[in-house]
Short mmCIF file of C-alpha atoms and ligand atoms in Angstrom, two decimals:
data_model
loop_
_atom_site.label_atom_id
_atom_site.label_comp_id
_atom_site.label_asym_id
_atom_site.label_seq_id
_atom_site.Cartn_x
_atom_site.Cartn_y
_atom_site.Cartn_z
CA MET C 1 -59.72 4.30 -52.77
CA THR C 2 -58.46 7.75 -51.86
CA VAL C 3 -57.09 8.15 -48.38
CA VAL C 4 -56.48 11.78 -47.53
CA ARG C 5 -55.35 12.22 -43.95
CA PRO C 6 -55.96 15.71 -42.51
CA SER C 7 -52.72 17.45 -41.62
CA VAL C 8 -52.78 17.06 -37.87
CA SER C 9 -49.53 16.97 -35.94
CA HIS C 10 -49.12 13.76 -33.99
CA SER C 11 -46.28 14.96 -31.82
CA GLY C 12 -46.38 16.54 -28.42
CA TYR C 13 -49.16 14.56 -26.77
CA ALA C 14 -49.16 15.52 -23.10
CA GLN C 15 -50.85 14.35 -19.95
CA THR C 16 -52.78 16.84 -17.82
CA ILE C 17 -51.82 16.99 -14.16
CA ASP C 18 -52.84 19.81 -11.83
CA GLY C 19 -53.89 22.07 -14.69
CA ALA C 20 -50.61 21.74 -16.63
CA ALA C 21 -49.27 19.75 -19.57
CA VAL C 22 -46.90 17.00 -18.44
CA PHE C 23 -44.54 15.29 -20.88
CA SER C 24 -43.53 11.96 -19.39
CA GLU C 25 -40.06 10.52 -19.65
CA ALA C 26 -41.47 7.17 -20.73
CA SER C 27 -43.55 6.70 -23.88
CA TYR C 28 -44.88 3.97 -26.14
CA PRO C 29 -46.02 3.83 -29.78
CA VAL C 30 -49.68 4.10 -30.79
CA ILE C 31 -50.67 2.04 -33.84
CA ASN C 32 -53.02 3.07 -36.65
CA PRO C 33 -55.32 0.02 -37.03
CA ALA C 34 -55.83 0.82 -40.73
CA THR C 35 -52.13 0.19 -41.39
CA GLY C 36 -50.84 -1.74 -38.39
CA VAL C 37 -48.04 0.84 -38.21
CA PRO C 38 -47.22 3.17 -35.26
CA PHE C 39 -47.86 6.85 -35.97
CA ALA C 40 -47.42 8.64 -32.65
CA ASP C 41 -45.73 8.39 -29.28
CA CYS C 42 -47.89 8.44 -26.19
CA PRO C 43 -46.64 9.44 -22.76
CA SER C 44 -46.69 6.64 -20.22
CA ALA C 45 -47.38 7.72 -16.64
CA SER C 46 -45.09 6.71 -13.82
CA LYS C 47 -46.43 5.79 -10.40
CA GLU C 48 -45.09 9.10 -9.15
CA GLU C 49 -47.10 10.96 -11.83
CA LEU C 50 -50.24 9.10 -10.75
CA ASP C 51 -49.54 10.14 -7.14
CA ARG C 52 -49.14 13.77 -8.26
CA ALA C 53 -52.39 13.66 -10.21
CA VAL C 54 -54.30 12.11 -7.31
CA ALA C 55 -52.81 14.62 -4.86
CA ALA C 56 -53.81 17.50 -7.17
CA ALA C 57 -57.34 16.09 -7.51
CA SER C 58 -57.53 15.71 -3.74
CA ARG C 59 -56.41 19.32 -3.15
CA ALA C 60 -58.90 20.61 -5.72
CA PHE C 61 -61.79 18.62 -4.28
CA PRO C 62 -63.08 20.83 -1.37
CA ALA C 63 -63.43 24.01 -3.47
CA TRP C 64 -64.97 22.14 -6.42
CA ARG C 65 -67.38 20.30 -4.12
CA ASP C 66 -68.42 23.55 -2.45
CA ALA C 67 -68.79 25.49 -5.71
CA ASP C 68 -72.37 26.26 -6.63
CA VAL C 69 -73.81 23.65 -8.95
CA GLN C 70 -74.33 26.46 -11.51
CA VAL C 71 -70.57 27.05 -11.55
CA ARG C 72 -69.87 23.38 -12.25
CA ARG C 73 -72.60 23.28 -14.89
CA ALA C 74 -71.26 26.40 -16.61
CA ALA C 75 -67.72 24.96 -16.67
CA LEU C 76 -68.98 21.71 -18.23
CA HIS C 77 -70.93 23.66 -20.84
CA ARG C 78 -67.82 25.72 -21.68
CA PHE C 79 -65.85 22.51 -21.95
CA ALA C 80 -68.47 20.95 -24.26
CA ASP C 81 -68.25 24.08 -26.44
CA ALA C 82 -64.44 23.80 -26.54
CA VAL C 83 -64.71 20.14 -27.58
CA ASP C 84 -67.16 21.07 -30.34
CA ALA C 85 -64.87 23.85 -31.53
CA GLU C 86 -61.98 21.36 -31.69
CA GLN C 87 -64.00 18.76 -33.65
CA ASP C 88 -61.78 18.78 -36.76
CA GLY C 89 -58.58 18.05 -34.87
CA LEU C 90 -60.12 15.61 -32.40
CA SER C 91 -61.94 13.58 -35.05
CA ALA C 92 -58.76 13.25 -37.14
CA VAL C 93 -56.90 11.89 -34.11
CA LEU C 94 -59.80 9.59 -33.21
CA THR C 95 -60.00 8.06 -36.69
CA MET C 96 -56.23 7.64 -36.82
CA GLU C 97 -56.02 5.78 -33.49
CA GLN C 98 -59.40 4.00 -33.43
CA GLY C 99 -60.03 3.32 -37.14
CA LYS C 100 -63.68 4.42 -37.42
CA PRO C 101 -64.74 6.43 -40.50
CA LEU C 102 -64.11 10.15 -40.07
CA ASN C 103 -67.80 11.07 -40.21
CA ARG C 104 -68.47 8.58 -37.37
CA ALA C 105 -65.62 10.10 -35.36
CA ARG C 106 -67.19 13.55 -35.86
CA ASP C 107 -70.54 12.18 -34.80
CA GLU C 108 -69.06 10.62 -31.65
CA ILE C 109 -67.50 13.95 -30.67
CA SER C 110 -70.58 16.08 -31.23
CA ARG C 111 -72.82 13.56 -29.44
CA ALA C 112 -70.37 13.46 -26.52
CA ALA C 113 -70.46 17.26 -26.18
CA GLU C 114 -74.24 17.36 -26.41
CA GLN C 115 -74.66 14.58 -23.85
CA MET C 116 -72.35 16.45 -21.47
CA ARG C 117 -74.53 19.57 -21.77
CA ARG C 118 -77.73 17.60 -21.19
CA LEU C 119 -76.50 15.48 -18.29
CA SER C 120 -75.32 18.60 -16.48
CA LEU C 121 -78.81 20.13 -16.69
CA ILE C 122 -80.33 17.39 -14.53
CA ASP C 123 -81.57 18.66 -11.20
CA MET C 124 -80.02 16.94 -8.14
CA PRO C 125 -82.48 17.63 -5.31
CA THR C 126 -82.21 16.90 -1.62
CA GLU C 127 -84.96 14.49 -0.55
CA THR C 128 -87.08 15.01 2.53
CA LEU C 129 -88.45 11.81 4.05
CA GLN C 130 -90.49 11.10 7.14
CA ASP C 131 -89.88 8.37 9.67
CA SER C 132 -92.72 6.21 10.95
CA ALA C 133 -93.56 8.87 13.55
CA GLY C 134 -93.81 11.54 10.84
CA ARG C 135 -90.54 13.32 11.76
CA PRO C 136 -88.55 14.85 8.85
CA PHE C 137 -85.21 13.53 7.56
CA ASP C 138 -83.22 15.21 4.81
CA VAL C 139 -81.26 12.98 2.46
CA GLN C 140 -78.52 14.97 0.77
CA TYR C 141 -76.27 13.45 -1.87
CA ARG C 142 -72.62 14.43 -1.56
CA PRO C 143 -69.65 13.80 -3.85
CA MET C 144 -67.15 11.16 -2.84
CA GLY C 145 -63.79 12.85 -3.51
CA VAL C 146 -61.32 11.72 -6.14
CA VAL C 147 -62.82 9.49 -8.81
CA GLY C 148 -60.67 7.29 -11.04
CA ALA C 149 -62.10 6.65 -14.53
CA ILE C 150 -60.84 3.88 -16.81
CA THR C 151 -62.10 3.61 -20.41
CA PRO C 152 -61.84 1.15 -23.34
CA TRP C 153 -60.86 1.59 -26.99
CA ASN C 154 -64.16 1.26 -28.86
CA MET C 155 -65.80 4.67 -28.19
CA PRO C 156 -63.00 6.59 -26.46
CA ILE C 157 -64.45 10.10 -26.55
CA ILE C 158 -68.08 9.47 -25.75
CA LEU C 159 -67.10 7.28 -22.79
CA ALA C 160 -64.45 9.69 -21.49
CA MET C 161 -66.82 12.66 -21.79
CA SER C 162 -69.56 10.74 -20.01
CA LYS C 163 -67.26 9.97 -17.09
CA ILE C 164 -66.02 13.58 -16.95
CA SER C 165 -69.65 14.80 -16.91
CA HIS C 166 -70.80 12.46 -14.15
CA ALA C 167 -67.80 12.97 -11.90
CA LEU C 168 -67.38 16.72 -12.24
CA TYR C 169 -71.05 17.73 -12.27
CA THR C 170 -71.63 15.89 -9.00
CA GLY C 171 -68.69 17.76 -7.40
CA ASN C 172 -66.00 15.07 -7.51
CA THR C 173 -62.58 15.59 -9.07
CA LEU C 174 -61.18 13.16 -11.61
CA VAL C 175 -58.17 11.18 -12.75
CA LEU C 176 -58.98 9.69 -16.15
CA LYS C 177 -57.08 6.93 -17.94
CA PRO C 178 -57.97 5.97 -21.53
CA SER C 179 -57.18 2.61 -23.14
CA PRO C 180 -53.52 2.29 -24.10
CA TYR C 181 -54.72 1.51 -27.66
CA THR C 182 -56.63 4.82 -28.06
CA PRO C 183 -55.16 7.36 -25.63
CA LEU C 184 -54.50 10.36 -27.88
CA ALA C 185 -57.87 12.06 -28.42
CA THR C 186 -58.56 11.66 -24.68
CA LEU C 187 -55.21 13.28 -23.84
CA ARG C 188 -56.33 16.22 -26.02
CA LEU C 189 -59.53 16.46 -23.96
CA GLY C 190 -57.39 16.92 -20.85
CA GLN C 191 -55.51 19.79 -22.51
CA LEU C 192 -58.79 21.44 -23.57
CA GLY C 193 -59.87 21.46 -19.93
CA ILE C 194 -56.87 23.60 -18.83
CA GLY C 195 -58.19 27.08 -18.10
CA ILE C 196 -61.80 25.88 -18.00
CA PHE C 197 -61.58 23.74 -14.85
CA PRO C 198 -59.56 24.80 -11.80
CA PRO C 199 -56.17 23.02 -11.61
CA GLY C 200 -56.50 19.44 -10.34
CA VAL C 201 -60.21 19.06 -11.15
CA LEU C 202 -59.58 17.13 -14.40
CA ASN C 203 -56.38 15.10 -14.72
CA VAL C 204 -55.74 12.82 -17.68
CA LEU C 205 -52.96 10.24 -17.63
CA ALA C 206 -52.03 7.58 -20.16
CA GLY C 207 -50.29 4.27 -19.78
CA PRO C 208 -50.63 0.52 -19.98
CA ASP C 209 -53.07 -1.71 -18.06
CA GLU C 210 -50.76 -1.47 -15.03
CA LEU C 211 -51.70 2.20 -14.61
CA GLY C 212 -55.34 1.12 -14.27
CA ARG C 213 -54.34 -1.40 -11.61
CA TRP C 214 -52.40 1.28 -9.68
CA MET C 215 -55.54 3.43 -9.76
CA THR C 216 -57.73 0.66 -8.35
CA GLU C 217 -55.19 0.18 -5.55
CA HIS C 218 -54.70 3.88 -4.75
CA ALA C 219 -55.73 4.72 -1.19
CA THR C 220 -56.81 8.31 -2.00
CA ILE C 221 -59.14 7.40 -4.87
CA SER C 222 -62.67 6.95 -3.47
CA LYS C 223 -64.42 5.51 -6.50
CA ILE C 224 -63.59 3.76 -9.75
CA THR C 225 -65.83 4.15 -12.76
CA PHE C 226 -64.78 1.51 -15.25
CA THR C 227 -65.95 0.66 -18.76
CA GLY C 228 -64.39 -2.38 -20.37
CA SER C 229 -64.47 -6.16 -20.49
CA VAL C 230 -66.05 -8.47 -17.91
CA ARG C 231 -62.67 -10.10 -17.28
CA THR C 232 -61.01 -6.79 -16.35
CA GLY C 233 -64.12 -5.56 -14.52
CA LYS C 234 -63.79 -8.48 -12.10
CA LYS C 235 -60.14 -7.59 -11.46
CA VAL C 236 -61.10 -3.95 -10.87
CA MET C 237 -63.75 -4.94 -8.34
CA ALA C 238 -61.44 -7.35 -6.53
CA SER C 239 -58.70 -4.75 -6.30
CA ALA C 240 -61.08 -1.94 -5.27
CA ALA C 241 -62.34 -4.15 -2.43
CA GLU C 242 -59.04 -3.68 -0.57
CA THR C 243 -59.92 -0.04 0.15
CA LEU C 244 -63.71 -0.50 -0.20
CA LYS C 245 -63.82 1.87 -3.13
CA ARG C 246 -67.20 2.35 -4.73
CA VAL C 247 -67.34 0.95 -8.25
CA THR C 248 -69.44 1.52 -11.33
CA LEU C 249 -68.77 -1.23 -13.85
CA GLU C 250 -70.05 -0.90 -17.43
CA LEU C 251 -69.01 -4.20 -18.98
CA GLY C 252 -69.58 -6.34 -22.02
CA GLY C 253 -72.80 -7.61 -23.53
CA ASN C 254 -74.10 -10.39 -25.75
CA ASP C 255 -77.33 -8.68 -26.74
CA ALA C 256 -80.13 -10.67 -28.33
CA ALA C 257 -82.58 -9.13 -30.78
CA ILE C 258 -85.77 -11.18 -31.28
CA VAL C 259 -87.65 -10.71 -34.56
CA LEU C 260 -91.25 -11.95 -34.80
CA LYS C 261 -92.85 -13.19 -38.01
CA ASP C 262 -95.18 -10.22 -38.64
CA VAL C 263 -92.31 -7.86 -39.62
CA ASP C 264 -91.41 -6.83 -43.16
CA PRO C 265 -87.86 -8.26 -43.36
CA VAL C 266 -86.73 -5.92 -46.13
CA ALA C 267 -87.95 -2.85 -44.24
CA ILE C 268 -86.28 -3.68 -40.91
CA ALA C 269 -83.06 -5.29 -42.19
CA PRO C 270 -81.11 -1.99 -42.47
CA ARG C 271 -81.94 -1.10 -38.86
CA LEU C 272 -80.94 -4.54 -37.58
CA PHE C 273 -77.79 -4.41 -39.69
CA ALA C 274 -76.84 -1.02 -38.28
CA GLY C 275 -77.55 -2.25 -34.75
CA ALA C 276 -75.18 -5.17 -35.21
CA PHE C 277 -72.34 -3.77 -37.33
CA VAL C 278 -72.07 -0.26 -35.88
CA ASN C 279 -68.40 0.61 -35.20
CA SER C 280 -67.38 -2.69 -36.90
CA GLY C 281 -69.43 -4.57 -34.29
CA GLN C 282 -67.37 -3.08 -31.47
CA VAL C 283 -70.14 -1.62 -29.30
CA CYS C 284 -71.11 -3.08 -25.92
CA MET C 285 -74.84 -2.79 -26.68
CA ALA C 286 -74.70 -3.87 -30.34
CA ILE C 287 -76.89 -6.77 -31.51
CA LYS C 288 -74.69 -9.83 -31.06
CA ARG C 289 -77.32 -12.59 -31.50
CA LEU C 290 -80.26 -12.26 -33.87
CA TYR C 291 -83.15 -14.68 -33.24
CA VAL C 292 -85.65 -14.73 -36.12
CA GLU C 293 -89.03 -16.48 -36.24
CA ALA C 294 -89.04 -19.21 -38.91
CA PRO C 295 -91.37 -17.67 -41.56
CA VAL C 296 -89.15 -14.57 -42.00
CA PHE C 297 -85.78 -16.24 -41.39
CA GLU C 298 -84.77 -16.84 -45.03
CA PRO C 299 -85.79 -13.43 -46.44
CA LEU C 300 -84.21 -11.57 -43.53
CA CYS C 301 -80.91 -13.49 -43.88
CA ALA C 302 -80.91 -12.76 -47.63
CA GLU C 303 -81.43 -9.05 -47.03
CA LEU C 304 -78.78 -8.85 -44.30
CA ALA C 305 -76.35 -10.68 -46.62
CA ARG C 306 -77.07 -8.16 -49.36
CA LEU C 307 -76.37 -5.28 -46.97
CA ALA C 308 -73.13 -6.94 -45.80
CA LYS C 309 -71.92 -7.14 -49.40
CA GLU C 310 -72.64 -3.43 -49.91
CA VAL C 311 -70.35 -2.31 -47.09
CA THR C 312 -67.11 -0.61 -48.13
CA VAL C 313 -64.39 -1.71 -45.72
CA GLY C 314 -61.24 0.37 -45.51
CA ASP C 315 -59.31 3.28 -44.05
CA GLY C 316 -61.59 5.64 -42.15
CA PHE C 317 -60.07 8.65 -43.95
CA ASP C 318 -61.46 7.42 -47.29
CA PRO C 319 -64.85 9.18 -47.63
CA GLU C 320 -66.31 6.13 -49.44
CA VAL C 321 -65.55 3.80 -46.54
CA THR C 322 -68.51 2.79 -44.38
CA MET C 323 -66.71 0.35 -42.05
CA GLY C 324 -63.24 0.72 -40.56
CA PRO C 325 -60.90 -1.98 -39.24
CA VAL C 326 -61.24 -3.71 -35.89
CA GLN C 327 -59.20 -1.70 -33.47
CA ASN C 328 -56.17 -3.81 -32.57
CA ALA C 329 -54.19 -6.93 -33.41
CA MET C 330 -55.49 -8.89 -30.42
CA GLN C 331 -59.11 -8.18 -31.34
CA TYR C 332 -58.36 -9.07 -34.98
CA ARG C 333 -56.99 -12.43 -33.81
CA ILE C 334 -60.05 -13.11 -31.61
CA VAL C 335 -62.45 -12.33 -34.47
CA HIS C 336 -60.53 -14.71 -36.75
CA GLU C 337 -60.54 -17.48 -34.13
CA VAL C 338 -64.32 -17.17 -33.80
CA LEU C 339 -64.71 -17.10 -37.60
CA ASP C 340 -62.49 -20.17 -38.02
CA GLU C 341 -64.74 -22.09 -35.62
CA VAL C 342 -67.78 -21.01 -37.65
CA LEU C 343 -66.13 -22.15 -40.89
CA ARG C 344 -65.62 -25.61 -39.35
CA ASP C 345 -69.30 -25.77 -38.21
CA PRO C 346 -71.16 -27.94 -40.79
CA GLN C 347 -74.57 -26.40 -40.05
CA ALA C 348 -73.48 -22.73 -40.22
CA GLN C 349 -73.83 -20.82 -43.46
CA VAL C 350 -71.55 -17.80 -43.86
CA LEU C 351 -73.14 -14.98 -45.89
CA GLY C 352 -71.41 -11.80 -47.07
CA GLY C 353 -67.74 -11.19 -46.44
CA THR C 354 -67.05 -11.24 -50.16
CA GLN C 355 -65.71 -7.73 -50.73
CA GLN C 356 -62.06 -6.85 -51.25
CA ILE C 357 -60.38 -5.64 -48.10
CA PRO C 358 -57.02 -3.90 -47.82
CA ALA C 359 -54.15 -6.34 -47.34
CA GLN C 360 -52.53 -4.30 -44.56
CA GLY C 361 -54.24 -3.34 -41.31
CA TYR C 362 -56.81 -5.10 -39.12
CA PHE C 363 -59.67 -5.27 -41.62
CA VAL C 364 -62.44 -7.87 -41.42
CA ALA C 365 -65.30 -7.98 -43.93
CA PRO C 366 -68.76 -8.11 -42.29
CA ARG C 367 -70.40 -11.54 -42.22
CA VAL C 368 -73.87 -12.79 -41.41
CA ILE C 369 -73.75 -16.34 -40.05
CA ALA C 370 -76.98 -18.29 -40.51
CA GLN C 371 -77.72 -21.11 -38.08
CA PRO C 372 -74.43 -21.59 -36.21
CA ALA C 373 -74.44 -24.15 -33.37
CA GLN C 374 -76.01 -22.67 -30.21
CA THR C 375 -72.85 -23.70 -28.35
CA SER C 376 -70.39 -22.01 -30.73
CA ARG C 377 -68.37 -19.01 -29.55
CA VAL C 378 -70.07 -16.68 -32.04
CA VAL C 379 -73.31 -17.30 -30.11
CA THR C 380 -72.12 -17.75 -26.53
CA GLU C 381 -69.42 -15.07 -26.35
CA GLU C 382 -69.14 -11.38 -27.10
CA THR C 383 -67.02 -11.49 -30.29
CA PHE C 384 -66.75 -7.68 -30.57
CA GLY C 385 -66.27 -7.68 -34.31
CA PRO C 386 -68.30 -7.71 -37.56
CA LEU C 387 -69.80 -11.21 -37.25
CA LEU C 388 -73.55 -11.59 -36.66
CA PRO C 389 -75.06 -14.99 -35.82
CA VAL C 390 -78.69 -15.36 -36.99
CA LEU C 391 -80.71 -18.19 -35.41
CA LYS C 392 -84.13 -19.49 -36.45
CA PHE C 393 -86.88 -20.12 -33.84
CA ASP C 394 -90.45 -21.44 -33.75
CA ASP C 395 -91.42 -21.04 -30.12
CA VAL C 396 -91.38 -17.61 -28.46
CA ASP C 397 -91.09 -18.95 -24.89
CA GLU C 398 -88.09 -21.02 -25.90
CA VAL C 399 -86.41 -18.08 -27.59
CA ILE C 400 -86.78 -15.90 -24.49
CA GLU C 401 -85.11 -18.69 -22.50
CA LYS C 402 -82.27 -18.85 -25.04
CA ALA C 403 -81.87 -15.06 -25.09
CA ASN C 404 -81.60 -15.08 -21.28
CA SER C 405 -79.30 -18.11 -21.01
CA THR C 406 -76.11 -16.07 -20.91
CA ARG C 407 -73.94 -14.62 -18.17
CA TYR C 408 -74.39 -11.21 -19.83
CA GLY C 409 -77.39 -8.92 -19.28
CA LEU C 410 -76.69 -5.56 -20.89
CA SER C 411 -79.54 -4.94 -23.32
CA GLY C 412 -81.83 -6.63 -25.83
CA SER C 413 -84.69 -5.95 -28.21
CA VAL C 414 -87.94 -7.31 -29.67
CA TRP C 415 -89.13 -6.44 -33.19
CA THR C 416 -92.83 -6.67 -34.09
CA GLY C 417 -95.86 -4.52 -34.89
CA ASP C 418 -97.74 -6.11 -31.95
CA LEU C 419 -96.65 -3.67 -29.26
CA ALA C 420 -98.56 -5.34 -26.41
CA ARG C 421 -96.86 -8.66 -27.09
CA ALA C 422 -93.53 -6.92 -27.57
CA THR C 423 -93.84 -5.15 -24.25
CA ASP C 424 -94.55 -8.45 -22.51
CA LEU C 425 -91.50 -10.08 -24.12
CA ALA C 426 -89.28 -7.07 -23.39
CA GLN C 427 -90.24 -7.32 -19.74
CA ARG C 428 -89.16 -10.97 -19.71
CA MET C 429 -85.62 -10.16 -20.92
CA ASP C 430 -82.98 -10.30 -18.15
CA VAL C 431 -81.22 -7.09 -19.19
CA GLY C 432 -80.63 -3.52 -18.05
CA THR C 433 -82.39 -2.11 -21.13
CA ALA C 434 -84.97 -3.84 -23.35
CA TRP C 435 -85.94 -1.97 -26.51
CA VAL C 436 -88.92 -2.55 -28.80
CA ASN C 437 -88.30 -1.91 -32.50
CA HIS C 438 -84.94 -0.22 -31.90
CA HIS C 439 -81.53 -1.24 -30.57
CA VAL C 440 -78.38 0.70 -29.56
CA GLY C 441 -78.44 4.18 -28.13
CA SER C 442 -78.05 5.95 -24.85
CA ASP C 443 -79.38 9.20 -23.55
CA PRO C 444 -78.17 11.31 -20.63
CA CYS C 445 -81.71 11.36 -19.22
CA VAL C 446 -82.18 7.56 -19.19
CA PRO C 447 -80.24 5.17 -16.92
CA PHE C 448 -78.00 2.68 -18.71
CA GLY C 449 -76.11 -0.33 -17.37
CA GLY C 450 -76.13 -4.08 -17.14
CA THR C 451 -77.52 -6.89 -15.04
CA LYS C 452 -75.62 -10.12 -14.29
CA GLU C 453 -72.00 -9.97 -15.48
CA SER C 454 -72.64 -6.95 -17.70
CA GLY C 455 -72.02 -4.61 -14.83
CA ILE C 456 -72.80 -2.96 -11.54
CA GLY C 457 -74.52 0.37 -11.17
CA ARG C 458 -75.93 2.68 -13.79
CA GLU C 459 -74.76 5.76 -15.63
CA ASN C 460 -76.92 8.63 -16.98
CA SER C 461 -80.01 10.21 -15.39
CA LEU C 462 -80.33 11.15 -11.71
CA LEU C 463 -79.82 7.47 -10.86
CA GLY C 464 -76.47 7.45 -12.65
CA LEU C 465 -75.39 10.72 -11.04
CA ARG C 466 -76.18 9.32 -7.62
CA HIS C 467 -73.76 6.47 -8.25
CA TYR C 468 -71.09 9.17 -7.96
CA MET C 469 -72.44 10.42 -4.63
CA GLU C 470 -72.97 9.20 -1.08
CA PRO C 471 -76.32 9.71 0.64
CA HIS C 472 -75.95 11.82 3.75
CA VAL C 473 -78.92 11.84 6.13
CA VAL C 474 -79.52 14.90 8.32
CA SER C 475 -82.16 14.77 11.04
CA VAL C 476 -82.94 17.96 12.98
CA ARG C 477 -85.19 17.93 16.05
CA PRO C 478 -86.04 20.67 18.54
CA LEU C 479 -84.27 20.50 21.91
P1 NAD L 1 -60.43 -4.03 -21.30
O1 NAD L 1 -61.15 -4.55 -20.12
O2 NAD L 1 -59.36 -4.87 -21.89
O3 NAD L 1 -59.73 -2.63 -20.98
C1 NAD L 1 -60.47 -1.52 -20.52
C2 NAD L 1 -59.57 -0.59 -19.73
O4 NAD L 1 -59.13 -1.26 -18.55
C3 NAD L 1 -58.31 -0.15 -20.45
O5 NAD L 1 -58.10 1.22 -20.17
C4 NAD L 1 -57.23 -1.00 -19.82
O6 NAD L 1 -55.93 -0.44 -19.88
C5 NAD L 1 -57.72 -1.09 -18.38
N1 NAD L 1 -57.21 -2.23 -17.60
C6 NAD L 1 -56.74 -3.41 -18.04
N2 NAD L 1 -56.39 -4.21 -17.01
C7 NAD L 1 -56.65 -3.51 -15.88
C8 NAD L 1 -56.55 -3.80 -14.48
N3 NAD L 1 -56.10 -4.97 -14.03
N4 NAD L 1 -56.97 -2.86 -13.61
C9 NAD L 1 -57.48 -1.67 -14.02
N5 NAD L 1 -57.58 -1.34 -15.33
C10 NAD L 1 -57.19 -2.25 -16.25
O7 NAD L 1 -61.56 -3.68 -22.36
P2 NAD L 1 -61.38 -3.26 -23.87
O8 NAD L 1 -60.97 -4.49 -24.62
O9 NAD L 1 -60.57 -2.03 -23.93
O10 NAD L 1 -62.88 -2.85 -24.26
C11 NAD L 1 -63.83 -3.72 -24.81
C12 NAD L 1 -64.85 -4.13 -23.77
O11 NAD L 1 -65.48 -2.98 -23.20
C13 NAD L 1 -65.97 -4.97 -24.38
O12 NAD L 1 -66.23 -6.07 -23.54
C14 NAD L 1 -67.16 -4.01 -24.37
O13 NAD L 1 -68.41 -4.65 -24.37
C15 NAD L 1 -66.89 -3.21 -23.14
N6 NAD L 1 -67.65 -1.96 -23.17
C16 NAD L 1 -68.72 -1.80 -22.33
C17 NAD L 1 -69.49 -0.64 -22.37
C18 NAD L 1 -70.69 -0.45 -21.46
O14 NAD L 1 -71.15 0.68 -21.32
N7 NAD L 1 -71.21 -1.48 -20.84
C19 NAD L 1 -69.16 0.37 -23.27
C20 NAD L 1 -68.06 0.18 -24.11
C21 NAD L 1 -67.31 -0.99 -24.05
#
């Protein structure tokens, strides 16, 4: 394998506070998951730096709120263009800190820029309603003030750009904190915003989990938009309750895909495989449980196993690599714990996972696990790694019950040529999004978010934008 790392300097990462680069006194090392070795120092914000960022965002708020929506839209479009122009540098940093193959990092960056442009084209009208006597009421939607955004390590740029788009387009100002595992590309986003947004509108700080907790406790932050695990989401909500902050929580999933017997297993296997193993299985809305009707179970498992064996696992800078490492040592340990349980399960059959993987770094070969116990962790929990449980079923009503018997409710899918039946089954899934014959994907024009413990609120579309705004009712009557 040839690993050629682009020559990008990994020194001088700065936070963005009040339109200026801020080099913190404290720092910590960022690890390349393909080697397990630190490669850069990341600034670590102090509480005082958070206070300065929030104060700057608060000062910038009235003018940004009152700016014409066209001004905010134009600034976001200029920012998206700047991100696109910086794709080479940003993607190299993203692959280095996150591990994903370089072409996937490029794809994440260009999609993030395009989604920013499209979200900020959505019209945000005032509504006029009538009361029961026919008198008019205007419902305006107004920004909340300073928003705090907290993001995870799996898709750092697309998630950060989405939060920037929502918060800034609606007229809020922002303090953004990336995951401590993948802070560097997001810090670069902050620097790209200098000169495009007025000082204080976009602030980007880095630091450990504690910085996130300080944000949820901060009296001047009006809303937290959080993407991450269910466990942390609950802490965020509990802490935000102290100051009654609004919260949007985009949390984990344990998505089921249900495959009916009329499909051609060889034809759909690549799409199911991609839906499960995208980003080494580290996507909230990836397929995490595959339920397959008995007549196509064996051929589909065989085809998925074949695809798993074809994957080239390795350093994301090697152009032949199609799957990078899992992102960090803790996640690597969790995936191995789940796999160890599977290997002890007498009824589970482990398929794939046979290729050579580099000895160093957090690499896991992709595995398809046929018929694990319904109660095993690989079925009941969100593993967030390249392990796909495949379960056989005979009865469609029973399988819907199984798909729904989870605390998660992010998304799910049904695969069949019988679209009427598929639509009925999709409607019976307890999820925020049910797809028919596709899985994974989000669009700025379509609301996305979870039911049950997968989250609160929605992002994308007018509905998602309104989660960053407060309704304000104005009623005017003659004297
Ligand atoms: P995580 O919950 O461990 O961390 C997420 C962020 O929260 C990080 O920035 C972290 O520093 C911060 N944080 C940690 N403790 C905090 C606290 N007490 N208060 C405030 N902030 C705190 O999640 P992760 O492991 O980085 O990400 C993986 C999870 O994210 C998976 O469960 C995945 O499904 C989920 N996810 C969901 C979506 C979605 O849209 N629903 C998208 C991507 C990822």
